[in-house]
Coordinates of N, CA and C in Angstrom, one line a residue:
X206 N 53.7 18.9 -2.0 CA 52.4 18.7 -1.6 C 52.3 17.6 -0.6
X207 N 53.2 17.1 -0.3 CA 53.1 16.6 1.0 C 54.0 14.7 0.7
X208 N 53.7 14.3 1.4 CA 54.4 12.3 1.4 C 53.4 11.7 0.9
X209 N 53.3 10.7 0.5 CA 52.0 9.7 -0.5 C 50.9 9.5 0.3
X210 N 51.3 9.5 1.8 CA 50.1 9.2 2.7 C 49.0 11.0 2.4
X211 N 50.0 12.0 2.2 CA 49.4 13.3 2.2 C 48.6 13.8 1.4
X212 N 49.9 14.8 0.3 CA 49.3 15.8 -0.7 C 49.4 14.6 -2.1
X213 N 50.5 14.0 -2.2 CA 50.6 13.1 -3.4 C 49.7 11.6 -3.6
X214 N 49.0 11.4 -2.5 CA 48.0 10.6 -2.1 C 46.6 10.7 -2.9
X215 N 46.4 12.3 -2.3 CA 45.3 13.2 -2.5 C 45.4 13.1 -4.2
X216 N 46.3 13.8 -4.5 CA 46.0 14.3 -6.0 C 46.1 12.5 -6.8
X217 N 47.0 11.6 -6.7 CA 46.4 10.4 -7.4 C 45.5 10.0 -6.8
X218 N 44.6 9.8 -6.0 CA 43.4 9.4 -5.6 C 42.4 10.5 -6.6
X219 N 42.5 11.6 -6.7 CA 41.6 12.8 -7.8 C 42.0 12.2 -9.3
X220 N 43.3 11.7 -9.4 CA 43.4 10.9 -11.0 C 43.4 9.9 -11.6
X221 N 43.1 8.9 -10.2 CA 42.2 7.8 -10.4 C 40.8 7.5 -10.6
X222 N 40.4 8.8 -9.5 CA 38.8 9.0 -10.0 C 38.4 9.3 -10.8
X223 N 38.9 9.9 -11.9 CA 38.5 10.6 -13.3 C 39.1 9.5 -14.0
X224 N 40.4 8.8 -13.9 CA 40.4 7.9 -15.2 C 39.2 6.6 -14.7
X225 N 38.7 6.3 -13.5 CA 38.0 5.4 -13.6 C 36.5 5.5 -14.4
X226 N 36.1 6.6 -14.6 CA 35.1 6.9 -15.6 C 34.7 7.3 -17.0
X227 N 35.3 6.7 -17.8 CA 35.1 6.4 -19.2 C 34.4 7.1 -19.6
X228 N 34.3 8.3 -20.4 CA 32.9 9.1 -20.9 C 32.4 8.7 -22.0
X229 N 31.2 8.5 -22.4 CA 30.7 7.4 -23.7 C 29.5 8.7 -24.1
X230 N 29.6 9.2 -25.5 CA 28.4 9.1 -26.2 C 27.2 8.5 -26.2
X231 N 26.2 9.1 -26.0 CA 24.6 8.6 -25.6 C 23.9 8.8 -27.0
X232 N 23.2 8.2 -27.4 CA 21.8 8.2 -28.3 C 20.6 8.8 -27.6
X233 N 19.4 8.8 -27.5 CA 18.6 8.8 -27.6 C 17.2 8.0 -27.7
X234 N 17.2 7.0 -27.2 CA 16.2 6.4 -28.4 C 14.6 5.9 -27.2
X235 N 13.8 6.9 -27.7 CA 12.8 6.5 -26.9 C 12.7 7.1 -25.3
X236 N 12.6 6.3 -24.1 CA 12.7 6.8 -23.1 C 14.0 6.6 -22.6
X237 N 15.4 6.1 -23.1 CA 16.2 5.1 -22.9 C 17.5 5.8 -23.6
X238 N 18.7 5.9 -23.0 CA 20.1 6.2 -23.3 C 20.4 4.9 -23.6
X239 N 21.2 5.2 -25.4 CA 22.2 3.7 -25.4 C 23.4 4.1 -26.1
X240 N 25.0 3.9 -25.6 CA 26.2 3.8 -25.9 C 25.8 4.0 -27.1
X241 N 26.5 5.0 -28.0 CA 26.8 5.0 -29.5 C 28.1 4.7 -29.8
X242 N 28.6 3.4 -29.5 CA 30.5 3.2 -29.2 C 30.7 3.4 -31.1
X243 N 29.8 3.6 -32.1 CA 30.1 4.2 -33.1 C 30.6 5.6 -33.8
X244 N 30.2 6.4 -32.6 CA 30.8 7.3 -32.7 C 31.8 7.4 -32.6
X245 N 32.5 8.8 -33.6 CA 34.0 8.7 -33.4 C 34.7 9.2 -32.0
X246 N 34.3 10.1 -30.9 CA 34.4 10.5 -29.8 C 34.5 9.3 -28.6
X247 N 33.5 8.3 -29.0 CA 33.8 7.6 -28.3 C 35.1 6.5 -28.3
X248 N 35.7 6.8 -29.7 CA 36.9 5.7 -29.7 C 38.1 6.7 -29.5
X249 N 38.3 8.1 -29.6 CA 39.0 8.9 -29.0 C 39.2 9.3 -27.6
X250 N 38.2 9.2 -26.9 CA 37.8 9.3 -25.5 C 38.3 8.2 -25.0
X251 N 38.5 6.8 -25.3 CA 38.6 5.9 -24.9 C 40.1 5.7 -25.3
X252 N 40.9 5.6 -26.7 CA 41.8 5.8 -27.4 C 42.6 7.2 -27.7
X253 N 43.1 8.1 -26.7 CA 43.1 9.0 -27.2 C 44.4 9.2 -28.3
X254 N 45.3 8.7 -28.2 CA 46.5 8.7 -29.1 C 46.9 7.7 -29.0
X255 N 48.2 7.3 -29.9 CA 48.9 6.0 -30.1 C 49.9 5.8 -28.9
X256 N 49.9 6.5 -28.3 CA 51.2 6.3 -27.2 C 50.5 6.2 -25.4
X257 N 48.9 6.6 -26.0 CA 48.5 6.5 -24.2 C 46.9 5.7 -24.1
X258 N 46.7 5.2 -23.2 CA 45.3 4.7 -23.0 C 44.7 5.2 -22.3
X259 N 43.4 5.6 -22.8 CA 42.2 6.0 -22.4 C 42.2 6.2 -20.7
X260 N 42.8 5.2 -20.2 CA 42.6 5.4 -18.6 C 43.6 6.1 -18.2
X261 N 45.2 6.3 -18.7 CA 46.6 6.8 -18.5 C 46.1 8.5 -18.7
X262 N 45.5 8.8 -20.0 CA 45.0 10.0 -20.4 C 44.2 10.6 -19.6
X263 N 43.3 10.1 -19.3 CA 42.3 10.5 -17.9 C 42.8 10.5 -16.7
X264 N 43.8 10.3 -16.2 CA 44.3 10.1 -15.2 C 45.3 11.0 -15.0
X265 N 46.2 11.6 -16.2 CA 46.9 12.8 -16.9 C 46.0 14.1 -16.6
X266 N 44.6 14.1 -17.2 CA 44.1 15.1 -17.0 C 43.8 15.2 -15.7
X267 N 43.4 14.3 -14.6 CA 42.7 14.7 -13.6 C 43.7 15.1 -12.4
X268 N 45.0 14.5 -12.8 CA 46.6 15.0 -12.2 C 46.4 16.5 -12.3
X269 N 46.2 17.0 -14.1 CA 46.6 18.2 -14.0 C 45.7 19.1 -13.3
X270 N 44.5 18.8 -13.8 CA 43.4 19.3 -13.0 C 43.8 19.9 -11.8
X271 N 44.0 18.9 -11.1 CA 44.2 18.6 -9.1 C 45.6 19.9 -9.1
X272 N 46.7 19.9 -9.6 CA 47.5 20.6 -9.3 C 47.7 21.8 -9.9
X273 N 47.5 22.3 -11.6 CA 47.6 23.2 -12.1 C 46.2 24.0 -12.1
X274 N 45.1 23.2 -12.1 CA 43.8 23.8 -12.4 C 42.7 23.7 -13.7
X275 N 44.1 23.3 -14.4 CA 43.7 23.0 -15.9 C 44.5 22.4 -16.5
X276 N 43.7 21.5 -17.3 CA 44.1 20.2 -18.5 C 43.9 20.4 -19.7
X277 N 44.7 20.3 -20.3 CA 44.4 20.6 -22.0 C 45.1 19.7 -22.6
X278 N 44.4 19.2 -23.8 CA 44.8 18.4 -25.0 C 44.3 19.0 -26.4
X279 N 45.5 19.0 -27.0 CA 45.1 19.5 -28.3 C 44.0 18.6 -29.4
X280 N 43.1 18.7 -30.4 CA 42.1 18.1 -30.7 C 43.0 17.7 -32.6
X281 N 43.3 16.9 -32.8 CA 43.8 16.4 -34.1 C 42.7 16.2 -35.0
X282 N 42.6 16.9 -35.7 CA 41.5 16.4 -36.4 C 42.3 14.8 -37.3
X283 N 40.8 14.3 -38.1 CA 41.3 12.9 -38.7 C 40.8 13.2 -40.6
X284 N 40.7 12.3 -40.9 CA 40.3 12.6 -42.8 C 38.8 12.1 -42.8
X285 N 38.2 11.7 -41.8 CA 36.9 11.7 -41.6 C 36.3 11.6 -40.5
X286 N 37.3 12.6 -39.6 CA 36.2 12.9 -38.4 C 37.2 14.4 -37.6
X287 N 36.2 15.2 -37.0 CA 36.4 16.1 -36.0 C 37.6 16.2 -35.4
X288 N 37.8 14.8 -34.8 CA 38.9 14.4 -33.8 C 39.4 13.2 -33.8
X289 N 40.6 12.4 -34.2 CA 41.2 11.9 -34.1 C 42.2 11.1 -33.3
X290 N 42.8 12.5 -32.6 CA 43.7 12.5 -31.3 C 43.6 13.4 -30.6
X291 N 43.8 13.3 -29.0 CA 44.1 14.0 -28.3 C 45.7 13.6 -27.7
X292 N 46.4 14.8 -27.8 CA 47.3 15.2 -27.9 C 47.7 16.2 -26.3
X293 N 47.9 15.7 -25.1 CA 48.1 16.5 -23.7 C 49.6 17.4 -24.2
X294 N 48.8 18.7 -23.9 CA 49.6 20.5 -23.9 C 49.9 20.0 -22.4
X295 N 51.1 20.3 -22.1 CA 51.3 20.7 -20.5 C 50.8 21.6 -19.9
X296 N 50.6 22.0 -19.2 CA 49.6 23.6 -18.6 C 50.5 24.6 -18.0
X297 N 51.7 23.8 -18.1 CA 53.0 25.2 -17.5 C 53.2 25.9 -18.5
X298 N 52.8 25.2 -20.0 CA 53.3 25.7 -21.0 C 52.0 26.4 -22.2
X299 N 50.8 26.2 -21.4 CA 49.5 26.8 -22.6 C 48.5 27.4 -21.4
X300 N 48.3 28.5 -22.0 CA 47.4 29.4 -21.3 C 46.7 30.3 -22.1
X301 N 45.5 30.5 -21.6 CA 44.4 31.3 -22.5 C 45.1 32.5 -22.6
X302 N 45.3 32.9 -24.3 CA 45.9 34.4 -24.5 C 44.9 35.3 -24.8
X303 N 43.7 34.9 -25.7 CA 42.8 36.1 -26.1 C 41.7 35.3 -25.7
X304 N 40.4 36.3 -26.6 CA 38.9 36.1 -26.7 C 38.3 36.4 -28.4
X305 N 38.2 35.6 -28.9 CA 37.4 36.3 -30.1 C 36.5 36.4 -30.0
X306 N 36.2 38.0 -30.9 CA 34.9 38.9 -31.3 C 33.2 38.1 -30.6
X307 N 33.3 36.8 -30.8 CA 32.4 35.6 -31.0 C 32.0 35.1 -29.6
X308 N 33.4 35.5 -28.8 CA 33.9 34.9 -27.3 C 34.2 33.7 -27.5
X309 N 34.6 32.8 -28.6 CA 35.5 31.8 -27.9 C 37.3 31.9 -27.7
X310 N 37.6 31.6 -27.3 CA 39.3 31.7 -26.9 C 40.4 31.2 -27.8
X311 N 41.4 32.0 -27.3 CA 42.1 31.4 -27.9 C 43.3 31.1 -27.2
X312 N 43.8 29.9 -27.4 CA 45.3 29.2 -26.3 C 46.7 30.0 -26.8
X313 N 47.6 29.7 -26.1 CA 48.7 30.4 -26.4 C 49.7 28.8 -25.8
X314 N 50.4 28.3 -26.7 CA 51.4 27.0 -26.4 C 52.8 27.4 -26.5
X315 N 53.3 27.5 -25.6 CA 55.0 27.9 -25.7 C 56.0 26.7 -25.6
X316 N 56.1 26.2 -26.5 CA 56.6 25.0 -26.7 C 58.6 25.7 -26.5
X317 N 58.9 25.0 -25.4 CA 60.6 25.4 -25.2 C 61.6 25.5 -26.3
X318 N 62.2 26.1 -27.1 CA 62.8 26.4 -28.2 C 62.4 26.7 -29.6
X319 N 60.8 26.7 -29.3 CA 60.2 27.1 -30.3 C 59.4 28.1 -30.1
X320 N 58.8 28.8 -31.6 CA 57.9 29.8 -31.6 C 56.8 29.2 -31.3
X321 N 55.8 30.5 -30.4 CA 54.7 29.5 -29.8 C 53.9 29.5 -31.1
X322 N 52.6 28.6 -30.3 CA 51.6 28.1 -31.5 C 50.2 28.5 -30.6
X323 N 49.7 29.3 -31.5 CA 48.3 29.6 -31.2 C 47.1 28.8 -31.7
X324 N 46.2 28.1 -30.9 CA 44.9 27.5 -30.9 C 44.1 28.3 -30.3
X325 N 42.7 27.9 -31.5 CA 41.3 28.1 -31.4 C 40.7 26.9 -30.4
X326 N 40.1 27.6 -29.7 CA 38.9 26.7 -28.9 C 38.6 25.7 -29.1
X327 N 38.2 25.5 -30.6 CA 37.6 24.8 -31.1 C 39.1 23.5 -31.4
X328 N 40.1 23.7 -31.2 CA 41.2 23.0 -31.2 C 42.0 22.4 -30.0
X329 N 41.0 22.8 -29.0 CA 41.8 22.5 -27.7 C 40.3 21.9 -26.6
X330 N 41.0 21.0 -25.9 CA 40.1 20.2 -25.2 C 40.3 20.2 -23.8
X331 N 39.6 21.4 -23.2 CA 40.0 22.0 -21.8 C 39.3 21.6 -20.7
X332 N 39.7 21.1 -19.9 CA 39.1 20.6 -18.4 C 39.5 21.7 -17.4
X333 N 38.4 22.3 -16.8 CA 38.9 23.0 -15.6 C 38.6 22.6 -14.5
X334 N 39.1 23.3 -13.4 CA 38.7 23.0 -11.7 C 38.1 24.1 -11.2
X335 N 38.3 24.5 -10.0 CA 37.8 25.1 -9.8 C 38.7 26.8 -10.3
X336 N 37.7 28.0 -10.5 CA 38.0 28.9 -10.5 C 37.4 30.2 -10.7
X337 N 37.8 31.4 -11.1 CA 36.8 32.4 -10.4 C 36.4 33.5 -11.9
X338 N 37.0 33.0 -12.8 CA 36.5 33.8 -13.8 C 35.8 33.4 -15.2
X339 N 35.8 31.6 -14.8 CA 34.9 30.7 -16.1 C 35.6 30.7 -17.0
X340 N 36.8 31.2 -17.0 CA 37.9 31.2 -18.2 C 38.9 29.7 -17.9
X341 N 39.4 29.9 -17.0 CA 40.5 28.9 -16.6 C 40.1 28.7 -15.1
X342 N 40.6 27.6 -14.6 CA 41.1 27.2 -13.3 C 41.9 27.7 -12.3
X343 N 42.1 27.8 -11.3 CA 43.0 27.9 -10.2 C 44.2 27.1 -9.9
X344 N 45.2 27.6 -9.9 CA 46.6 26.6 -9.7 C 46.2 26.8 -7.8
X345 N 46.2 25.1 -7.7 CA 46.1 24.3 -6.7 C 47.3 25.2 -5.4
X346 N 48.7 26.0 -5.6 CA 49.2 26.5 -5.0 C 48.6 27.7 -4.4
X347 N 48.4 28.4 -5.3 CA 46.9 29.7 -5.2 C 45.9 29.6 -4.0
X348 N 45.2 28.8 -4.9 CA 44.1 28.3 -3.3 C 44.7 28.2 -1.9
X349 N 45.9 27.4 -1.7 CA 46.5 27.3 -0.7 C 46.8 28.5 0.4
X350 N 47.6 28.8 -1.4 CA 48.4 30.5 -0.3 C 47.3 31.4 0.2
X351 N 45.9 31.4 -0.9 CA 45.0 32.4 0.3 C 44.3 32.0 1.4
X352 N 44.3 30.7 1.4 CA 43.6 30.1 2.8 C 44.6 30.2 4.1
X353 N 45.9 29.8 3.5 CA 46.8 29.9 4.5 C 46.9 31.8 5.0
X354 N 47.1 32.2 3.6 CA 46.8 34.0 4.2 C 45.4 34.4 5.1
X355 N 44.5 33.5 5.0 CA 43.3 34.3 5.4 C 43.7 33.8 6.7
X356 N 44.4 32.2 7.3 CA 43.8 32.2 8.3 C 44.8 33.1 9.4
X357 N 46.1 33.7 8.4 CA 47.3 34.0 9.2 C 46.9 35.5 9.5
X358 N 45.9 36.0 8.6 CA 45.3 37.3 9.0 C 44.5 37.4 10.6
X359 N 43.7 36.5 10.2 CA 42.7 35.7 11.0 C 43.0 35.7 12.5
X360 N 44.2 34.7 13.0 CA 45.3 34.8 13.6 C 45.8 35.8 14.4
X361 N 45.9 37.2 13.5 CA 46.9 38.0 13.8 C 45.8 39.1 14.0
X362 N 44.5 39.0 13.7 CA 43.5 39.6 14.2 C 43.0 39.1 15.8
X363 N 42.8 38.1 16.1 CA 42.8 37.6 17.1 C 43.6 37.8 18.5
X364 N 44.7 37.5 17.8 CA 46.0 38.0 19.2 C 45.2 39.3 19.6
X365 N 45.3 40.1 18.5 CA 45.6 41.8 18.7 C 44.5 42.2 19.6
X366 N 43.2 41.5 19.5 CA 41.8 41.4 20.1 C 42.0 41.3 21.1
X367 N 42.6 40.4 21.5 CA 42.5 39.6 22.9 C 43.7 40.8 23.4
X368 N 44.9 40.6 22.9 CA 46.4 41.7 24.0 C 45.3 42.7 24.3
X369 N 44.5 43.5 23.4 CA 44.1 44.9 24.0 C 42.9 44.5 25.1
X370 N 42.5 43.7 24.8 CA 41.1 43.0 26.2 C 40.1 42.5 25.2
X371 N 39.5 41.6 25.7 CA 38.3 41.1 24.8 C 36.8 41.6 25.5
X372 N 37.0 42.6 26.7 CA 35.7 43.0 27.0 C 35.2 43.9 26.3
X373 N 33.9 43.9 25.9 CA 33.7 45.0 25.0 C 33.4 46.3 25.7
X374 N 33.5 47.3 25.4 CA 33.6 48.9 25.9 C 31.9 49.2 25.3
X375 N 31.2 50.0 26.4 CA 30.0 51.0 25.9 C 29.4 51.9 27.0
X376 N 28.4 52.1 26.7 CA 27.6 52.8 27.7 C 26.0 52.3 27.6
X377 N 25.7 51.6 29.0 CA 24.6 51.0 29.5 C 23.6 51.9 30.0
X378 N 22.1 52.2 29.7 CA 21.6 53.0 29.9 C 20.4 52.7 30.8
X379 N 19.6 53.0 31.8 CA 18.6 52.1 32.4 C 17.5 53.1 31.8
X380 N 16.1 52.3 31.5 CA 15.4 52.9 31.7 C 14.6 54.1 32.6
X381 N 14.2 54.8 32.0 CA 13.1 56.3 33.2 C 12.9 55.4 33.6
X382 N 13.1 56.2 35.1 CA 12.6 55.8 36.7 C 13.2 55.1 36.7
X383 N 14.4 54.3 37.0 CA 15.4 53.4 37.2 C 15.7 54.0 38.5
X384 N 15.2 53.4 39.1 CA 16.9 54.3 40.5 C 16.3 53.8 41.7
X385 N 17.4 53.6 42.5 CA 17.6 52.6 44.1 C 17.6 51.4 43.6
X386 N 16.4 50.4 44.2 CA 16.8 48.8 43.9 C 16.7 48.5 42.6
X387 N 15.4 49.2 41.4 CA 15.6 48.7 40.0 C 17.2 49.0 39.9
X388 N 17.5 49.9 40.0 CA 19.0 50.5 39.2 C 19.7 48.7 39.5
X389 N 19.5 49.3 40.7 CA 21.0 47.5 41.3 C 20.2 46.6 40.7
X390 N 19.6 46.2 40.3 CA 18.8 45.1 39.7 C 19.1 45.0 38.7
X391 N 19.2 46.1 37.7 CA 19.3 46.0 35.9 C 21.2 45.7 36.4
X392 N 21.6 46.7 37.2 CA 23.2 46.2 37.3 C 23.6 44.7 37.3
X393 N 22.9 44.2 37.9 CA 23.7 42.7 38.5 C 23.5 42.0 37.4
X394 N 22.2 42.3 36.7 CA 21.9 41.5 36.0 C 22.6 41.5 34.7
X395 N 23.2 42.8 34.5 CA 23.7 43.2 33.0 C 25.3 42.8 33.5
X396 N 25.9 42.5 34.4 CA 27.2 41.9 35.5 C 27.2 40.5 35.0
X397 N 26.2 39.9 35.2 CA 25.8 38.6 35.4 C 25.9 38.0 33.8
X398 N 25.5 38.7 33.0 CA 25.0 38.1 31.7 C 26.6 38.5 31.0
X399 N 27.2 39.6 31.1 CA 28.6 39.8 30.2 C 29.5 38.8 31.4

């Protein structure tokens, strides 16, 4: 994706900007939002596992984001809450396999030498980028290759335009009663304008 000034620039500048934003649980109270840092979301969000920090984690996802299209962390539950840990799935290695009856999804993790492991929705914590079916994201190569295809079509429509001539071909019609100087008149003028 390019030298640090380029494509590797680009994408940690995209995963700095997402770790720089902390996401916090809101209250309610009145006409006024205030931090519930009591919630347990907000100490996982912030903490998400023992081995990474809140800002390293966000900055993991917004890597993956930028290049694969999608970020996933598995959701740990705790002995008295929801979630616990987040736990980063690689995205080379987990991709949406089904839909239940219900429509939520379900992941498919192919962990290398092992049998894979299937998660519920409700067990996986999915960020997407952009993409075209609301299911998953776009791998960042994807995008590329069709832009670069469209413009090489693009391109190769062009030449072909031009080699055969770019004047356009028809038949000019003058109006009844045209004829002697109107005729040369509507001529020069329809000369004059193509």
């Amino acid at each position: 994706l390019g030298d640090r000034t380029g494509g590797q620039g680009l994408i940690r500048f995209r995963g700095d900007s997402v770790a720089m934003c902390p996401p916090s649980p809101y209250l309610i109270r009145g006409d006024r939002r205030v931090i519930d840092s009591e919630h347990y979301s907000h100490r996982v969000l912030r903490n998400p596992n023992l081995w990474m920090t809140g800002n390293r984690w966000r900055h993991l996802m917004g890597v993956w984001m930028a290049t694969w299209g999608n970020a996933y962390s598995e959701i740990v539950p705790g002995p008295t809450s929801f979630a616990d840990e987040l736990r980063p799935l690689y995205p080379g290695q987990t991709k949406v396999d089904d839909q239940r009856a219900d429509g939520s999804l379900v992941y498919r993790y192919d962990r290398p030498g092992k049998e894979p492991r299937f998660l519920g929705q409700e067990q996986v914590l999915h960020f997407r980028d952009i993409g075209t079916d609301g299911v998953r994201g776009l791998e960042m190569y994807l995008l590329i290759r069709n832009v670069v295809g469209i413009a090489l079509a693009t391109e190769k429509h062009t030449s072909l335009y031009m080699r055969k001539g770019s004047r356009l071909a028809g038949l000019v019609t003058a109006p009844q009663g045209a004829a002697g100087p109107k005729r040369d008149e509507l001529q020069s003028e329809l000369t004059r304008a193509l």
